[in-house]
PDB file of C-alpha atoms in Angstrom:
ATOM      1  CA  UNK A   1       0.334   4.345 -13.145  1.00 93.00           C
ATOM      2  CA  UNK A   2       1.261   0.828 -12.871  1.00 95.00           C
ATOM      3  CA  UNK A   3       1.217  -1.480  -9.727  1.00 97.00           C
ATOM      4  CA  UNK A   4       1.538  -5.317  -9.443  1.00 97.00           C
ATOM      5  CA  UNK A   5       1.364  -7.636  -6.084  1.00 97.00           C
ATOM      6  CA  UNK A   6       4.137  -8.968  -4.960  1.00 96.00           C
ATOM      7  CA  UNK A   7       3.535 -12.507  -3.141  1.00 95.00           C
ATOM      8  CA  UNK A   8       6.617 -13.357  -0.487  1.00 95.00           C
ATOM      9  CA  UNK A   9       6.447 -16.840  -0.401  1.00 92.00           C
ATOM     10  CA  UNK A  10      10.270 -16.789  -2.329  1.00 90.00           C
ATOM     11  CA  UNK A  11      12.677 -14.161  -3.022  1.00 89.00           C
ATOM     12  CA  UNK A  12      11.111 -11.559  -5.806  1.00 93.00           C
ATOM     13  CA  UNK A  13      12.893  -9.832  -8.237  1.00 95.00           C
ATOM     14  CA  UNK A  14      11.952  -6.091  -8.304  1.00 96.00           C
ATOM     15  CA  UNK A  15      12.184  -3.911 -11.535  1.00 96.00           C
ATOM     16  CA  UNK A  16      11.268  -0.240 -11.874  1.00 96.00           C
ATOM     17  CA  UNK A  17      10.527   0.571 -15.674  1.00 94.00           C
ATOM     18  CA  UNK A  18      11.047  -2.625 -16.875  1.00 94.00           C
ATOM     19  CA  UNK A  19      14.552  -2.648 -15.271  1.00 96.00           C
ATOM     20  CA  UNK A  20      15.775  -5.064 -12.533  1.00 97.00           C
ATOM     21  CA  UNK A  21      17.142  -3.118  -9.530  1.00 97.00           C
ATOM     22  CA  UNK A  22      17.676  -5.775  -6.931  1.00 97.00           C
ATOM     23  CA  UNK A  23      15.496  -8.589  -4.926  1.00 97.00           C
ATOM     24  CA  UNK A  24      12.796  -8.307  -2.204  1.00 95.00           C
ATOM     25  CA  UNK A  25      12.319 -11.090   0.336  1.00 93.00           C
ATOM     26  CA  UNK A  26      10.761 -11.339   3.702  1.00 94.00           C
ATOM     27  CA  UNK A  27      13.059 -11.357   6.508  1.00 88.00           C
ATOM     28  CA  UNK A  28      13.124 -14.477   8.771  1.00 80.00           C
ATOM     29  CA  UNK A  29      16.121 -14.088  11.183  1.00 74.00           C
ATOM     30  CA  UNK A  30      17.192 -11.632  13.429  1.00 69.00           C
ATOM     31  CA  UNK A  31      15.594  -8.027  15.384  1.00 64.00           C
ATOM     32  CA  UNK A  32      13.897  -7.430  12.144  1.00 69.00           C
ATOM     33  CA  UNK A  33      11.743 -10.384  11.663  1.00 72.00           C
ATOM     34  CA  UNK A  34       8.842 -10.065   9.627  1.00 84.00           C
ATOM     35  CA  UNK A  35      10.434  -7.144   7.863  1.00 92.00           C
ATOM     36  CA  UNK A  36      10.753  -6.805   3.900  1.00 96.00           C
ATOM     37  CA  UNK A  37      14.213  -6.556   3.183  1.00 96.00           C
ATOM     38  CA  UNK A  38      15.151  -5.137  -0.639  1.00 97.00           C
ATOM     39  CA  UNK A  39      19.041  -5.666  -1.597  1.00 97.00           C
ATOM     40  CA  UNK A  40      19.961  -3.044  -4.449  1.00 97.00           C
ATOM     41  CA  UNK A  41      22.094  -4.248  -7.173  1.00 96.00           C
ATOM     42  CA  UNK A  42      24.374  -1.157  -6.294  1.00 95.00           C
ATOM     43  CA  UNK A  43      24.794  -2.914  -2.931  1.00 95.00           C
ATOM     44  CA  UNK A  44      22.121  -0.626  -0.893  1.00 95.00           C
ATOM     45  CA  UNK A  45      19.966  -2.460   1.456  1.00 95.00           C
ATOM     46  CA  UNK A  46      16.788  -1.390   2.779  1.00 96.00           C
ATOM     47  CA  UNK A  47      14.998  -3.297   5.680  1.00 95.00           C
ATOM     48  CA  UNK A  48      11.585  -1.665   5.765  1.00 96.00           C
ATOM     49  CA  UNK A  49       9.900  -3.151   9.248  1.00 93.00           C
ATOM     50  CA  UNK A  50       5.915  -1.812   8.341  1.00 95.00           C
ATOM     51  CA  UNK A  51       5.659  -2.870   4.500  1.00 96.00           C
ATOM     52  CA  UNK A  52       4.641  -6.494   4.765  1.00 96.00           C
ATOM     53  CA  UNK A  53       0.753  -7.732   4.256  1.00 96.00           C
ATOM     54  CA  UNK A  54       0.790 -10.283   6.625  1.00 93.00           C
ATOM     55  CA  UNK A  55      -3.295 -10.689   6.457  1.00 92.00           C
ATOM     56  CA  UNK A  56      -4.786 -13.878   7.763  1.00 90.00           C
ATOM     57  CA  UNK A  57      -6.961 -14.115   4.418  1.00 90.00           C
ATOM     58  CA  UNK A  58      -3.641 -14.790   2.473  1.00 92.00           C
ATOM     59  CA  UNK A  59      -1.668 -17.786   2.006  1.00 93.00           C
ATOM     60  CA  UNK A  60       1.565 -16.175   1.143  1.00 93.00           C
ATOM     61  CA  UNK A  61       2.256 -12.347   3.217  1.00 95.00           C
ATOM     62  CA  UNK A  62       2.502  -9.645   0.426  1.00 96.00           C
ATOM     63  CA  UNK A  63       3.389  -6.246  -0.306  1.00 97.00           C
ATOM     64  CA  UNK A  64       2.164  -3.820  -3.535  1.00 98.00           C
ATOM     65  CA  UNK A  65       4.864  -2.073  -6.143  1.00 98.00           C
ATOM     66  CA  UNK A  66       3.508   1.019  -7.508  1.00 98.00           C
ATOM     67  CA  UNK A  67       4.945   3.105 -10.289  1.00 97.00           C
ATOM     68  CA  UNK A  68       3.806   6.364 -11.483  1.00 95.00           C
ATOM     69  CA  UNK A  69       4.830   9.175 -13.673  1.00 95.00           C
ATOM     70  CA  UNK A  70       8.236  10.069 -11.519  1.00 91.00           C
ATOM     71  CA  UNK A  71      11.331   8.342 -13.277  1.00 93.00           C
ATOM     72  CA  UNK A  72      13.364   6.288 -10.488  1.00 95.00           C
ATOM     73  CA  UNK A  73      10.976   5.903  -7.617  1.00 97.00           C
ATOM     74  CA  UNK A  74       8.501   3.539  -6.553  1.00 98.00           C
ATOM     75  CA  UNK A  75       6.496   2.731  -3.521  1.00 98.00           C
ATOM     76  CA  UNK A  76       6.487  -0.286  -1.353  1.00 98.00           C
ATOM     77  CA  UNK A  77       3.417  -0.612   0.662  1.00 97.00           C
ATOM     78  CA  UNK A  78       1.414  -3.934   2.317  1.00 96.00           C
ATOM     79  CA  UNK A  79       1.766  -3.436   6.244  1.00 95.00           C
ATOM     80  CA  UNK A  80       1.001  -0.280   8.270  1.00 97.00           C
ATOM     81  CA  UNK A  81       3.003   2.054   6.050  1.00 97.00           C
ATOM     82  CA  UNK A  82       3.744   2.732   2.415  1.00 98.00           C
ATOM     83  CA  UNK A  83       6.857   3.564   1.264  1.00 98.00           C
ATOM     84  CA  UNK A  84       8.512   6.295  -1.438  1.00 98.00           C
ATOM     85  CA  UNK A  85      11.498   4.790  -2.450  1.00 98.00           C
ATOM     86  CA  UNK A  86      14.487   5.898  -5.168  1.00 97.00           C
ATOM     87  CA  UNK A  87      15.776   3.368  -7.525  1.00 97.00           C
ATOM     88  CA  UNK A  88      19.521   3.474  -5.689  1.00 96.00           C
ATOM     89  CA  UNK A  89      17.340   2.702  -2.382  1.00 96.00           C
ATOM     90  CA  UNK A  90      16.926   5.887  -0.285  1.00 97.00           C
ATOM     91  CA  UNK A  91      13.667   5.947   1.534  1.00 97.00           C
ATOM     92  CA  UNK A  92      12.023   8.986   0.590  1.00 96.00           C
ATOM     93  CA  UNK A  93       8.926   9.155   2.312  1.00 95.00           C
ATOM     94  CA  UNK A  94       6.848   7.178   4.887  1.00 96.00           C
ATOM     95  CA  UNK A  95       2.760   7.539   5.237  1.00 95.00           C
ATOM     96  CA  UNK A  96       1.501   5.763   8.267  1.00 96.00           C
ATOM     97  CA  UNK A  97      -1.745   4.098   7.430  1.00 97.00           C
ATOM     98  CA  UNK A  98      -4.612   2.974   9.949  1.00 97.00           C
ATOM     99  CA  UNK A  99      -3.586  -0.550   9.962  1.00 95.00           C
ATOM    100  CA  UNK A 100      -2.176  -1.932  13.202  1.00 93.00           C
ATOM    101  CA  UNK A 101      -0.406  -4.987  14.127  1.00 90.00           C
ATOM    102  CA  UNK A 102      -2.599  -7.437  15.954  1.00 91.00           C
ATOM    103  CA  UNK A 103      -5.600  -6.463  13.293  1.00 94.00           C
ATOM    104  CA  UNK A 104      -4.410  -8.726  10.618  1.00 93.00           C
ATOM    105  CA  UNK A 105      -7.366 -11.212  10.488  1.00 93.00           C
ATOM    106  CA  UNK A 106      -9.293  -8.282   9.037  1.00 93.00           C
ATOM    107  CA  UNK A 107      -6.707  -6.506   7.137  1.00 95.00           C
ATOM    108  CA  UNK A 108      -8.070  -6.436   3.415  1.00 95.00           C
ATOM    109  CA  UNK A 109      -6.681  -4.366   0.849  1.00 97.00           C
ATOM    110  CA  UNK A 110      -8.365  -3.226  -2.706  1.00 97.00           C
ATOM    111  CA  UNK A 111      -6.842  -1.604  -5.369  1.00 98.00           C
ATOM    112  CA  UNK A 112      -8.709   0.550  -7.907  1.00 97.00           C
ATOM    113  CA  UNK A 113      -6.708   2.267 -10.531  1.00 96.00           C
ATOM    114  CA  UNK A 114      -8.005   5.692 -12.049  1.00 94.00           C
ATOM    115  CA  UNK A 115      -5.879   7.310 -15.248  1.00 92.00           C
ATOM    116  CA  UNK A 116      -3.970   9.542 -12.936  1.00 92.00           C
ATOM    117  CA  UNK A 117      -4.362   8.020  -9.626  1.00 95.00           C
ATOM    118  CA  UNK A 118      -4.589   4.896  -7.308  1.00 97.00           C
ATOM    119  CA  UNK A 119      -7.587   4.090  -5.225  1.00 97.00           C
ATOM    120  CA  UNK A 120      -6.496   2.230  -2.201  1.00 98.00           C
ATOM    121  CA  UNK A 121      -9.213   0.635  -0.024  1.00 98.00           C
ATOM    122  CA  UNK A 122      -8.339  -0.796   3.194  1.00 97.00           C
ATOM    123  CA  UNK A 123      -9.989  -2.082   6.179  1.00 96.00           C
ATOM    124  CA  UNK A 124      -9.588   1.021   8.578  1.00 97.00           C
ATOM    125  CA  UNK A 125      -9.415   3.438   5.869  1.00 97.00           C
ATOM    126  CA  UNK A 126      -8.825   4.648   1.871  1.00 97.00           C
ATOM    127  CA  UNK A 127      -6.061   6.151   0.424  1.00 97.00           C
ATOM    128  CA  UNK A 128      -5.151   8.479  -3.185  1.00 97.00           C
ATOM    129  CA  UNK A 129      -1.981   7.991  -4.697  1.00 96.00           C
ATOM    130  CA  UNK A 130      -1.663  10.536  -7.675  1.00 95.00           C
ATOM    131  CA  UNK A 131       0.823   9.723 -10.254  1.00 95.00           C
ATOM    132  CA  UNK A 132       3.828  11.671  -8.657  1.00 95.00           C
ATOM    133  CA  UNK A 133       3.650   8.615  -6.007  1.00 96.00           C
ATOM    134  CA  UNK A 134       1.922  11.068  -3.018  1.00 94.00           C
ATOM    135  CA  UNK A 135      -0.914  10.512  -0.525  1.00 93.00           C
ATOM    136  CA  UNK A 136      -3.230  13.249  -1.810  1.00 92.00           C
ATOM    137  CA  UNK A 137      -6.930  12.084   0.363  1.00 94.00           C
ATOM    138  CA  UNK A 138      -6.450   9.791   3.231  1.00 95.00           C
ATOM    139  CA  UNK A 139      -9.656   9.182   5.135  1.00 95.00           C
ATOM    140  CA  UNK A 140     -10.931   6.500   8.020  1.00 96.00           C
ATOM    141  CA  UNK A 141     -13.097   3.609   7.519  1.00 96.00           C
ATOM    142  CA  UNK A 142     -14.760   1.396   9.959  1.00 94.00           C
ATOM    143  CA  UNK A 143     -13.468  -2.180   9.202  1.00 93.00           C
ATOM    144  CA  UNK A 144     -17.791  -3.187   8.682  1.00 91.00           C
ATOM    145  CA  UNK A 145     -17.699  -0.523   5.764  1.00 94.00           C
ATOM    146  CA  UNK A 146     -18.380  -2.900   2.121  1.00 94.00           C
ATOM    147  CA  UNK A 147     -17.057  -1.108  -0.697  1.00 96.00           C
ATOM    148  CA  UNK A 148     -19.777  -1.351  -3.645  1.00 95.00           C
ATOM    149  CA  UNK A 149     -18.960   1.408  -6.462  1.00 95.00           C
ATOM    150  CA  UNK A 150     -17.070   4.395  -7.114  1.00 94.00           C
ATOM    151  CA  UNK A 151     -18.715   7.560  -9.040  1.00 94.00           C
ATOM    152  CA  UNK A 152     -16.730   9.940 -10.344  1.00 91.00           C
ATOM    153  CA  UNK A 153     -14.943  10.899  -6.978  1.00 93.00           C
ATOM    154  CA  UNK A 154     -17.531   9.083  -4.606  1.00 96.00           C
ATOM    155  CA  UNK A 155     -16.755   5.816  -3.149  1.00 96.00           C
ATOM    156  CA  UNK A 156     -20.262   3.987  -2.106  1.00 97.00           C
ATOM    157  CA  UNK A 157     -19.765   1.786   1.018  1.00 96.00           C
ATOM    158  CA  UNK A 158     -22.369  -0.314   2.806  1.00 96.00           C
ATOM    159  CA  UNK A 159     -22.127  -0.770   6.283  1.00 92.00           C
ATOM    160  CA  UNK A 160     -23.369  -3.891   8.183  1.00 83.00           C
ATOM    161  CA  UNK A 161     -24.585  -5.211   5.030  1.00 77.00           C
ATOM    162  CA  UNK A 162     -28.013  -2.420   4.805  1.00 84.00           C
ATOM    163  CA  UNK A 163     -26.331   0.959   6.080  1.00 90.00           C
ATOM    164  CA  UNK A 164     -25.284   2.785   2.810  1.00 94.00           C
ATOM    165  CA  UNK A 165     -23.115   6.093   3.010  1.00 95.00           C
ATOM    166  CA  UNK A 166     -20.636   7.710   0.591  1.00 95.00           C
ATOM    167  CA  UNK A 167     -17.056   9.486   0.447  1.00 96.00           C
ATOM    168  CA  UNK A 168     -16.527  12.316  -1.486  1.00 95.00           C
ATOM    169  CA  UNK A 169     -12.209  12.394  -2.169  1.00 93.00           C
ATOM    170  CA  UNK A 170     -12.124  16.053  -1.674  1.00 84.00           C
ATOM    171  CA  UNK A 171      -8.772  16.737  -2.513  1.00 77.00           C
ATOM    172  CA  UNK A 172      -8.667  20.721  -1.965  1.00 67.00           C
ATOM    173  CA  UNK A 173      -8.972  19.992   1.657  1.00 54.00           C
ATOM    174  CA  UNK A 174      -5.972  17.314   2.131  1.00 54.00           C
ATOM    175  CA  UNK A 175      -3.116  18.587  -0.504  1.00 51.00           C
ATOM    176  CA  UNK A 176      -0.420  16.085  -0.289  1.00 56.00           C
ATOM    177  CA  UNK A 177       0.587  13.687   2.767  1.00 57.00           C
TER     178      UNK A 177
END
């Protein structure tokens, strides 16, 4: 898997396997303000109105590309939702995460990449993306919970800076999102 952050402070090129499909900017006019908008080089647009990091702890609002093992999709994610996404620019797939709009001074988002899967920990929650791009564990978080280690499939949090608990990604119990 392969994923790289994407800072909007200018218009982005975006590639998928090393192969420039079109540009990504932030939207700054219009209904859709605040939106990431992604113009295909076969002329397909995409506005996508939940993908943007717009976190108070940044200087420039964000999103995250993430590749895995499925030729010609990627996913788009950053705001309340991450996106599945084909390389001629049909939206796929949408998982709402547990990030809301008026939360960003804490929204916080760390990335910890596994040989066949992404870690994604978040302020309100953490979330598996194997390497067919798909939610496989998605799990609450209070926004006080510290991430400190992962072992094997246990996350180690600290809460309040002296409570310590754990999270086992079981993913028997979730199958895909």
């Amino acid at each position: 898997m392969k994923w790289v952050e994407l800072n909007l402070d200018s218009e982005r090129l975006l590639e998928v396997g090393g192969e420039h499909i079109g540009e990504l900017y932030l939207q700054t006019r219009g209904q859709s303000k605040g939106a990431l908008r992604i113009n295909f080089k076969n002329g397909w647009h995409l506005e996508l109105l939940s993908a943007v990091d717009f976190s108070e702890q940044l200087e420039h609002p964000r999103v995250f590309q993430i590749e895995g093992s499925v030729v010609g999709h990627f996913l788009i994610m950053g705001g309340e939702k991450v996106y599945k996404i084909t390389v001629a620019g049909e939206l796929e797939k949408e998982i709402r995460l547990f990030r809301n709009r008026g939360e960003e001074e804490y929204w916080d988002t760390l990335i910890i990449q596994r040989p066949h899967d992404l870690i994604v920990i978040y302020e309100a929650g953490v979330l598996v993306i194997d390497s067919g791009l798909d939610g496989r564990f998605h799990k609450r978080k209070l926004f006080n919970d510290i991430f400190v280690a992962t072992e094997g499939d246990v996350l180690k949090f600290v809460r309040d800076h002296d409570t310590e608990w754990s999270m086992k990604l079981d993913f028997r119990d979730e199958g895909r999102l």
